[in-house]
GROMACS .gro file of C-alpha atoms in nm:
model
  335
    1TRP     CA    1  -3.577   0.174   4.677
    2ALA     CA    2  -3.746   0.486   4.540
    3LEU     CA    3  -3.405   0.653   4.521
    4ALA     CA    4  -3.277   0.378   4.294
    5LEU     CA    5  -3.563   0.440   4.053
    6ILE     CA    6  -3.491   0.808   4.000
    7SER     CA    7  -3.183   0.965   3.845
    8ILE     CA    8  -3.136   1.337   3.818
    9SER     CA    9  -2.994   1.461   3.489
   10ALA     CA   10  -2.860   1.810   3.438
   11HIS     CA   11  -2.976   1.792   3.077
   12LYS     CA   12  -3.347   1.735   3.152
   13PRO     CA   13  -3.591   1.942   3.360
   14ILE     CA   14  -3.695   1.779   3.688
   15GLU     CA   15  -4.061   1.795   3.587
   16SER     CA   16  -4.004   1.589   3.272
   17MET     CA   17  -3.810   1.332   3.468
   18LEU     CA   18  -4.088   1.294   3.724
   19GLN     CA   19  -4.349   1.242   3.456
   20LEU     CA   20  -4.166   0.924   3.351
   21VAL     CA   21  -4.173   0.765   3.699
   22PRO     CA   22  -4.535   0.637   3.706
   23GLN     CA   23  -4.501   0.522   3.345
   24ARG     CA   24  -4.188   0.316   3.419
   25LEU     CA   25  -4.315   0.173   3.745
   26SER     CA   26  -4.670   0.099   3.630
   27PRO     CA   27  -4.625  -0.267   3.513
   28VAL     CA   28  -4.442  -0.356   3.834
   29THR     CA   29  -4.665  -0.175   4.078
   30ARG     CA   30  -4.988  -0.293   3.920
   31THR     CA   31  -4.877  -0.653   3.960
   32ALA     CA   32  -4.753  -0.609   4.317
   33GLY     CA   33  -5.041  -0.387   4.430
   34ILE     CA   34  -4.805  -0.097   4.498
   35GLY     CA   35  -4.914   0.260   4.436
   36THR     CA   36  -4.678   0.535   4.318
   37TRP     CA   37  -4.730   0.904   4.378
   38GLU     CA   38  -4.577   1.247   4.334
   39TRP     CA   39  -4.622   1.556   4.546
   40ASP     CA   40  -4.560   1.897   4.393
   41ILE     CA   41  -4.457   2.069   4.714
   42VAL     CA   42  -4.461   2.418   4.562
   43GLU     CA   43  -4.814   2.381   4.423
   44GLY     CA   44  -4.935   2.150   4.699
   45LYS     CA   45  -5.070   1.901   4.445
   46LEU     CA   46  -5.065   1.521   4.455
   47ILE     CA   47  -5.046   1.297   4.151
   48TRP     CA   48  -5.152   0.935   4.205
   49ASP     CA   49  -5.147   0.632   3.979
   50GLU     CA   50  -5.445   0.393   3.971
   51PRO     CA   51  -5.324   0.151   4.246
   52MET     CA   52  -5.308   0.445   4.490
   53PHE     CA   53  -5.682   0.501   4.457
   54VAL     CA   54  -5.739   0.131   4.527
   55LEU     CA   55  -5.516   0.143   4.835
   56TYR     CA   56  -5.698   0.442   4.980
   57GLY     CA   57  -6.043   0.328   4.869
   58VAL     CA   58  -6.132   0.654   4.692
   59SER     CA   59  -6.262   0.733   4.345
   60GLN     CA   60  -6.050   0.917   4.092
   61ASP     CA   61  -6.348   1.138   4.008
   62GLY     CA   62  -6.373   1.280   4.358
   63PHE     CA   63  -6.000   1.308   4.418
   64GLU     CA   64  -5.901   1.665   4.499
   65GLY     CA   65  -5.531   1.592   4.474
   66ASP     CA   66  -5.405   1.813   4.754
   67TYR     CA   67  -5.186   1.741   5.054
   68LYS     CA   68  -5.437   1.860   5.316
   69THR     CA   69  -5.707   1.623   5.191
   70TRP     CA   70  -5.460   1.332   5.203
   71ARG     CA   71  -5.380   1.413   5.568
   72THR     CA   72  -5.743   1.353   5.666
   73SER     CA   73  -5.721   0.990   5.553
   74ILE     CA   74  -5.442   0.907   5.801
   75HIS     CA   75  -5.544   0.748   6.129
   76PRO     CA   76  -5.550   1.021   6.401
   77LYS     CA   77  -5.314   0.823   6.624
   78ASP     CA   78  -5.055   0.798   6.343
   79LEU     CA   79  -5.084   1.148   6.196
   80GLN     CA   80  -4.836   1.321   6.428
   81GLN     CA   81  -4.560   1.067   6.363
   82VAL     CA   82  -4.624   1.073   5.985
   83GLU     CA   83  -4.598   1.453   5.972
   84LYS     CA   84  -4.283   1.442   6.183
   85GLU     CA   85  -4.122   1.197   5.939
   86ILE     CA   86  -4.231   1.406   5.639
   87GLN     CA   87  -4.081   1.722   5.788
   88MET     CA   88  -3.751   1.542   5.850
   89ALA     CA   89  -3.752   1.433   5.484
   90LEU     CA   90  -3.829   1.788   5.365
   91ARG     CA   91  -3.533   1.916   5.563
   92GLY     CA   92  -3.312   1.661   5.390
   93GLU     CA   93  -3.234   1.472   5.711
   94LYS     CA   94  -3.356   1.136   5.580
   95ASP     CA   95  -3.574   0.972   5.318
   96LEU     CA   96  -3.932   0.897   5.412
   97ASN     CA   97  -3.964   0.540   5.534
   98ILE     CA   98  -4.268   0.480   5.754
   99GLY     CA   99  -4.571   0.260   5.820
  100PHE     CA  100  -4.910   0.405   5.916
  101ARG     CA  101  -5.281   0.334   5.913
  102VAL     CA  102  -5.528   0.476   5.664
  103CYS     CA  103  -5.900   0.521   5.736
  104ARG     CA  104  -6.087   0.443   5.417
  105PRO     CA  105  -6.427   0.596   5.334
  106ASP     CA  106  -6.594   0.258   5.397
  107ASP     CA  107  -6.459   0.267   5.758
  108THR     CA  108  -6.206  -0.012   5.699
  109ILE     CA  109  -5.852   0.030   5.826
  110CYS     CA  110  -5.562  -0.027   5.589
  111HIS     CA  111  -5.198  -0.055   5.694
  112ILE     CA  112  -4.971   0.133   5.453
  113TYR     CA  113  -4.594   0.128   5.422
  114ALA     CA  114  -4.457   0.437   5.247
  115ILE     CA  115  -4.114   0.496   5.097
  116ALA     CA  116  -4.027   0.828   4.933
  117THR     CA  117  -3.748   1.069   4.853
  118VAL     CA  118  -3.740   1.447   4.816
  119LEU     CA  119  -3.598   1.644   4.524
  120PHE     CA  120  -3.444   1.983   4.597
  121ASP     CA  121  -3.374   2.284   4.375
  122ALA     CA  122  -3.036   2.447   4.335
  123CYS     CA  123  -3.093   2.649   4.652
  124GLY     CA  124  -3.166   2.338   4.857
  125ARG     CA  125  -3.541   2.398   4.882
  126PRO     CA  126  -3.772   2.094   4.855
  127ILE     CA  127  -3.979   2.103   4.539
  128TYR     CA  128  -4.094   1.746   4.478
  129MET     CA  129  -4.145   1.432   4.678
  130THR     CA  130  -4.201   1.106   4.497
  131GLY     CA  131  -4.246   0.757   4.631
  132THR     CA  132  -4.456   0.444   4.674
  133ASN     CA  133  -4.730   0.312   4.903
  134TRP     CA  134  -4.769  -0.056   4.975
  135ASP     CA  135  -5.072  -0.219   5.141
  136VAL     CA  136  -4.919  -0.433   5.419
  137THR     CA  137  -5.246  -0.509   5.601
  138SER     CA  138  -5.221  -0.883   5.546
  139LEU     CA  139  -4.854  -0.883   5.647
  140LYS     CA  140  -4.939  -0.681   5.957
  141GLN     CA  141  -5.205  -0.937   6.050
  142ILE     CA  142  -4.953  -1.218   6.005
  143ASP     CA  143  -4.699  -1.025   6.210
  144ASP     CA  144  -4.955  -0.966   6.486
  145SER     CA  145  -5.044  -1.335   6.484
  146MET     CA  146  -4.678  -1.428   6.510
  147LEU     CA  147  -4.628  -1.183   6.798
  148LEU     CA  148  -4.931  -1.328   6.976
  149ALA     CA  149  -4.813  -1.684   6.918
  150ASN     CA  150  -4.467  -1.596   7.049
  151ALA     CA  151  -4.618  -1.427   7.357
  152ILE     CA  152  -4.824  -1.740   7.429
  153TYR     CA  153  -4.517  -1.957   7.368
  154GLN     CA  154  -4.305  -1.754   7.609
  155ALA     CA  155  -4.572  -1.709   7.879
  156SER     CA  156  -4.719  -2.061   7.870
  157GLY     CA  157  -4.720  -2.243   8.201
  158GLU     CA  158  -4.672  -2.567   8.009
  159ALA     CA  159  -4.330  -2.666   7.884
  160ILE     CA  160  -4.303  -2.648   7.504
  161MET     CA  161  -4.030  -2.821   7.308
  162VAL     CA  162  -3.992  -2.790   6.930
  163ILE     CA  163  -3.832  -3.093   6.764
  164ASP     CA  164  -3.706  -3.101   6.404
  165GLU     CA  165  -3.781  -3.370   6.144
  166ASN     CA  166  -3.482  -3.572   6.268
  167LYS     CA  167  -3.633  -3.581   6.619
  168LEU     CA  168  -3.369  -3.348   6.762
  169VAL     CA  169  -3.449  -3.061   7.000
  170LYS     CA  170  -3.467  -2.729   6.816
  171GLN     CA  171  -3.628  -2.482   7.058
  172VAL     CA  172  -3.771  -2.469   7.412
  173ASN     CA  173  -3.969  -2.211   7.605
  174PRO     CA  174  -3.899  -2.072   7.957
  175ALA     CA  175  -4.146  -2.313   8.119
  176PHE     CA  176  -3.941  -2.602   7.982
  177THR     CA  177  -3.634  -2.477   8.168
  178ARG     CA  178  -3.835  -2.430   8.488
  179LEU     CA  179  -3.981  -2.781   8.477
  180THR     CA  180  -3.677  -2.978   8.360
  181GLY     CA  181  -3.382  -2.770   8.480
  182TYR     CA  182  -3.229  -2.770   8.130
  183ASP     CA  183  -3.183  -2.458   7.919
  184LEU     CA  184  -3.171  -2.455   7.540
  185SER     CA  185  -2.791  -2.463   7.512
  186GLU     CA  186  -2.784  -2.796   7.698
  187VAL     CA  187  -3.047  -2.976   7.490
  188ALA     CA  188  -3.033  -2.819   7.142
  189GLY     CA  189  -2.952  -3.077   6.874
  190LYS     CA  190  -3.006  -3.371   7.111
  191ASN     CA  191  -3.265  -3.648   7.112
  192PRO     CA  192  -3.541  -3.601   7.376
  193GLN     CA  193  -3.461  -3.947   7.512
  194ILE     CA  194  -3.177  -3.781   7.708
  195PHE     CA  195  -3.449  -3.707   7.965
  196SER     CA  196  -3.537  -4.075   8.002
  197CYS     CA  197  -3.506  -4.221   8.352
  198GLY     CA  198  -3.508  -4.582   8.233
  199TYR     CA  199  -3.865  -4.646   8.348
  200HIS     CA  200  -3.989  -4.707   7.992
  201ASP     CA  201  -3.838  -4.958   7.750
  202LYS     CA  202  -3.751  -4.910   7.383
  203ILE     CA  203  -4.083  -5.056   7.268
  204PHE     CA  204  -4.272  -4.788   7.464
  205TYR     CA  205  -4.106  -4.508   7.265
  206GLN     CA  206  -4.146  -4.696   6.937
  207LYS     CA  207  -4.521  -4.716   6.999
  208ILE     CA  208  -4.534  -4.341   7.063
  209TRP     CA  209  -4.366  -4.250   6.734
  210HIS     CA  210  -4.566  -4.511   6.546
  211LYS     CA  211  -4.889  -4.350   6.662
  212ILE     CA  212  -4.762  -4.000   6.578
  213LYS     CA  213  -4.673  -4.122   6.229
  214ASN     CA  214  -5.021  -4.263   6.173
  215LYS     CA  215  -5.241  -4.033   6.382
  216LYS     CA  216  -5.020  -3.719   6.382
  217HIS     CA  217  -5.066  -3.694   6.759
  218TRP     CA  218  -4.997  -3.875   7.086
  219GLN     CA  219  -5.059  -3.792   7.447
  220GLY     CA  220  -5.012  -3.979   7.768
  221GLU     CA  221  -4.826  -4.018   8.094
  222ILE     CA  222  -4.450  -4.055   8.090
  223TRP     CA  223  -4.174  -4.079   8.349
  224ASP     CA  224  -3.858  -3.871   8.298
  225ARG     CA  225  -3.555  -3.747   8.486
  226HIS     CA  226  -3.500  -3.386   8.598
  227ARG     CA  227  -3.159  -3.228   8.549
  228ASP     CA  228  -3.091  -3.274   8.924
  229GLY     CA  229  -3.160  -3.647   8.892
  230THR     CA  230  -3.511  -3.639   9.037
  231ILE     CA  231  -3.757  -3.869   8.864
  232TYR     CA  232  -4.094  -3.711   8.796
  233THR     CA  233  -4.413  -3.781   8.606
  234ARG     CA  234  -4.538  -3.559   8.328
  235TRP     CA  235  -4.839  -3.548   8.100
  236LEU     CA  236  -4.697  -3.527   7.750
  237SER     CA  237  -4.863  -3.429   7.422
  238ILE     CA  238  -4.675  -3.452   7.089
  239SER     CA  239  -4.812  -3.327   6.756
  240ALA     CA  240  -4.655  -3.351   6.411
  241ILE     CA  241  -4.619  -3.038   6.197
  242HIS     CA  242  -4.642  -3.090   5.821
  243ARG     CA  243  -4.531  -2.882   5.525
  244PRO     CA  244  -4.786  -2.800   5.250
  245ASN     CA  245  -4.651  -3.094   5.047
  246GLY     CA  246  -4.726  -3.333   5.335
  247CYS     CA  247  -4.367  -3.385   5.448
  248VAL     CA  248  -4.294  -3.363   5.821
  249TYR     CA  249  -4.147  -3.027   5.919
  250GLY     CA  250  -4.106  -3.116   6.284
  251TYR     CA  251  -4.290  -3.185   6.608
  252VAL     CA  252  -4.423  -2.981   6.901
  253ALA     CA  253  -4.418  -3.142   7.243
  254GLN     CA  254  -4.607  -2.989   7.536
  255PHE     CA  255  -4.599  -3.125   7.888
  256SER     CA  256  -4.668  -3.044   8.250
  257ASP     CA  257  -4.531  -3.194   8.571
  258ILE     CA  258  -4.809  -3.406   8.724
  259THR     CA  259  -4.594  -3.569   8.995
  260GLU     CA  260  -4.761  -3.382   9.280
  261LYS     CA  261  -5.104  -3.439   9.130
  262LYS     CA  262  -5.041  -3.813   9.104
  263GLN     CA  263  -4.911  -3.826   9.460
  264LYS     CA  264  -5.225  -3.654   9.585
  265GLU     CA  265  -5.445  -3.887   9.380
  266GLU     CA  266  -5.260  -4.192   9.513
  267LEU     CA  267  -5.289  -4.059   9.868
  268ILE     CA  268  -5.663  -4.001   9.829
  269LEU     CA  269  -5.702  -4.348   9.678
  270PHE     CA  270  -5.500  -4.503   9.961
  271GLN     CA  271  -5.694  -4.318  10.230
  272ALA     CA  272  -6.021  -4.426  10.072
  273ASN     CA  273  -5.926  -4.794  10.061
  274PHE     CA  274  -5.685  -4.862  10.349
  275ASP     CA  275  -5.702  -4.833  10.725
  276GLN     CA  276  -5.457  -4.565  10.835
  277LEU     CA  277  -5.361  -4.749  11.156
  278THR     CA  278  -5.298  -5.105  11.036
  279MET     CA  279  -5.242  -5.023  10.667
  280LEU     CA  280  -5.474  -5.312  10.585
  281PRO     CA  281  -5.752  -5.286  10.324
  282ASN     CA  282  -6.055  -5.123  10.489
  283ARG     CA  283  -6.418  -5.231  10.478
  284LEU     CA  284  -6.478  -5.063  10.138
  285LEU     CA  285  -6.188  -5.235   9.966
  286PHE     CA  286  -6.261  -5.566  10.147
  287LYS     CA  287  -6.618  -5.563  10.015
  288ASP     CA  288  -6.497  -5.490   9.662
  289ARG     CA  289  -6.245  -5.776   9.670
  290LEU     CA  290  -6.495  -6.011   9.833
  291ASP     CA  291  -6.746  -5.937   9.555
  292GLN     CA  292  -6.480  -6.013   9.294
  293GLU     CA  293  -6.383  -6.342   9.459
  294THR     CA  294  -6.748  -6.441   9.504
  295ARG     CA  295  -6.822  -6.390   9.133
  296LYS     CA  296  -6.506  -6.579   9.039
  297ALA     CA  297  -6.602  -6.868   9.271
  298HIS     CA  298  -6.949  -6.888   9.113
  299ARG     CA  299  -6.802  -6.870   8.764
  300ASN     CA  300  -6.547  -7.147   8.834
  301GLU     CA  301  -6.787  -7.345   9.057
  302GLN     CA  302  -6.542  -7.333   9.346
  303LEU     CA  303  -6.585  -7.292   9.718
  304LEU     CA  304  -6.492  -6.966   9.887
  305SER     CA  305  -6.415  -6.941  10.256
  306VAL     CA  306  -6.408  -6.624  10.465
  307ILE     CA  307  -6.239  -6.610  10.803
  308PHE     CA  308  -6.346  -6.356  11.064
  309LEU     CA  309  -6.098  -6.273  11.343
  310ASP     CA  310  -6.208  -6.106  11.662
  311LEU     CA  311  -5.994  -5.972  11.949
  312ASP     CA  312  -6.135  -6.083  12.285
  313HIS     CA  313  -6.127  -5.830  12.569
  314PHE     CA  314  -5.989  -5.556  12.343
  315LYS     CA  315  -6.200  -5.300  12.530
  316ASP     CA  316  -6.024  -5.399  12.855
  317ILE     CA  317  -5.686  -5.313  12.702
  318ASN     CA  318  -5.807  -4.969  12.597
  319ASP     CA  319  -5.960  -4.907  12.940
  320THR     CA  320  -5.663  -5.024  13.149
  321LEU     CA  321  -5.355  -4.949  12.935
  322GLY     CA  322  -5.493  -4.666  12.721
  323HIS     CA  323  -5.582  -4.621  12.356
  324ALA     CA  324  -5.216  -4.595  12.253
  325ALA     CA  325  -5.162  -4.951  12.377
  326GLY     CA  326  -5.479  -5.061  12.199
  327ASP     CA  327  -5.357  -4.904  11.874
  328GLN     CA  328  -5.021  -5.078  11.911
  329LEU     CA  329  -5.196  -5.411  11.957
  330LEU     CA  330  -5.401  -5.354  11.639
  331LYS     CA  331  -5.081  -5.280  11.447
  332GLU     CA  332  -4.919  -5.598  11.569
  333VAL     CA  333  -5.223  -5.806  11.480
  334GLY     CA  334  -5.233  -5.637  11.140
  335GLN     CA  335  -4.871  -5.741  11.079
   0.00000   0.00000   0.00000
C-alpha cells in the first residue's frame, strides 16, 4: 500500500519527494486514525505526523525523533521480531509488513500494524524508510474474541448446529457428529427434521417455531433418530439470531444426549415405586394411589373398597421348599 503512494522520479530529489508524503496522506490518515512516518536512516531521525503521536500516546514536545527512542516503546516480547523484519527490509529482501504491541507511557498496550518500504540510493544503500502505522487494538480484541468463540464451539461437549434463516443446516461442530453420527457434508443445506424419528407430530414442531418466533428461544426434550437408526432422547435449546435491523439471520441449536440419564431416572423411579420381585406397585406407591382414590371418593361422595389378600402358610413353603419356591409363588400370585 505504501509502495503505491510513492513514485520515484529521476527529475526530483528523493528528499523533496518524501516531504510531500505526509501532506498528501494527511486527510486520509487523519480520518482513518492512521499515522504516517519517515525514517532518515543516514541521520537516524524520525519524522511523524500528528496521528502517530496519538497512536503512541506521546507528546510532540517531548519527542526526540530518533530510532533508538522508538525501539523502547515496543513491547519487549515483540522487539526481536520487529528488528528482524526491519533488517530484512533494509537489505531489500521484502517490504516491512508486521504487527506488534506498543507500550504507551500510561501503561496501556496498543496493537499496531505497520507497513513500510525502503528507498535506496544509486549504490543500493538504504537511505529512507517511509510507511504507516495503524492502531488495530479493537480489531485484535474482536479477533481474539472470535478465536475464543471458535475454540469453545469446537471443544464444546454439547452438539451445536447453526441453521440459516430458511431453517436449513449451515454448520455443525465436532460434538454434533459424535452425538448424531452425521458429519457436515451429510446434513448441510437440509432441514433438521431429517433427524426426526416420527415420535413427534407436525403440530409439535409448529409449536416450537411459533415460540421461537415470539420468544426468540425454546428449550425442551425431543426424540430423534441417530444415523445408525437408534432412537434417542436429547435436551434441545434453540435461539434465534437477529441482524441489527431486527431481521432473522439464523438460529443456533444446542443439544445433549440425555437418553442414559432418562433411563437412570426411570430406573430409580421404578425401583422407588415398584416391588422388584412381583413388579407390582410397592407400599409407597400403593399409599399414594390410595390417598388419591380416597380424596376422589370423598369429593364425589362415593364408596371406596379396599381388598387385602393374605397367603396362608407362606412361611411353611419357604421353610420346606426354600425361598426360591416362595419367590416363585409370589410372582405367580402377582400375575
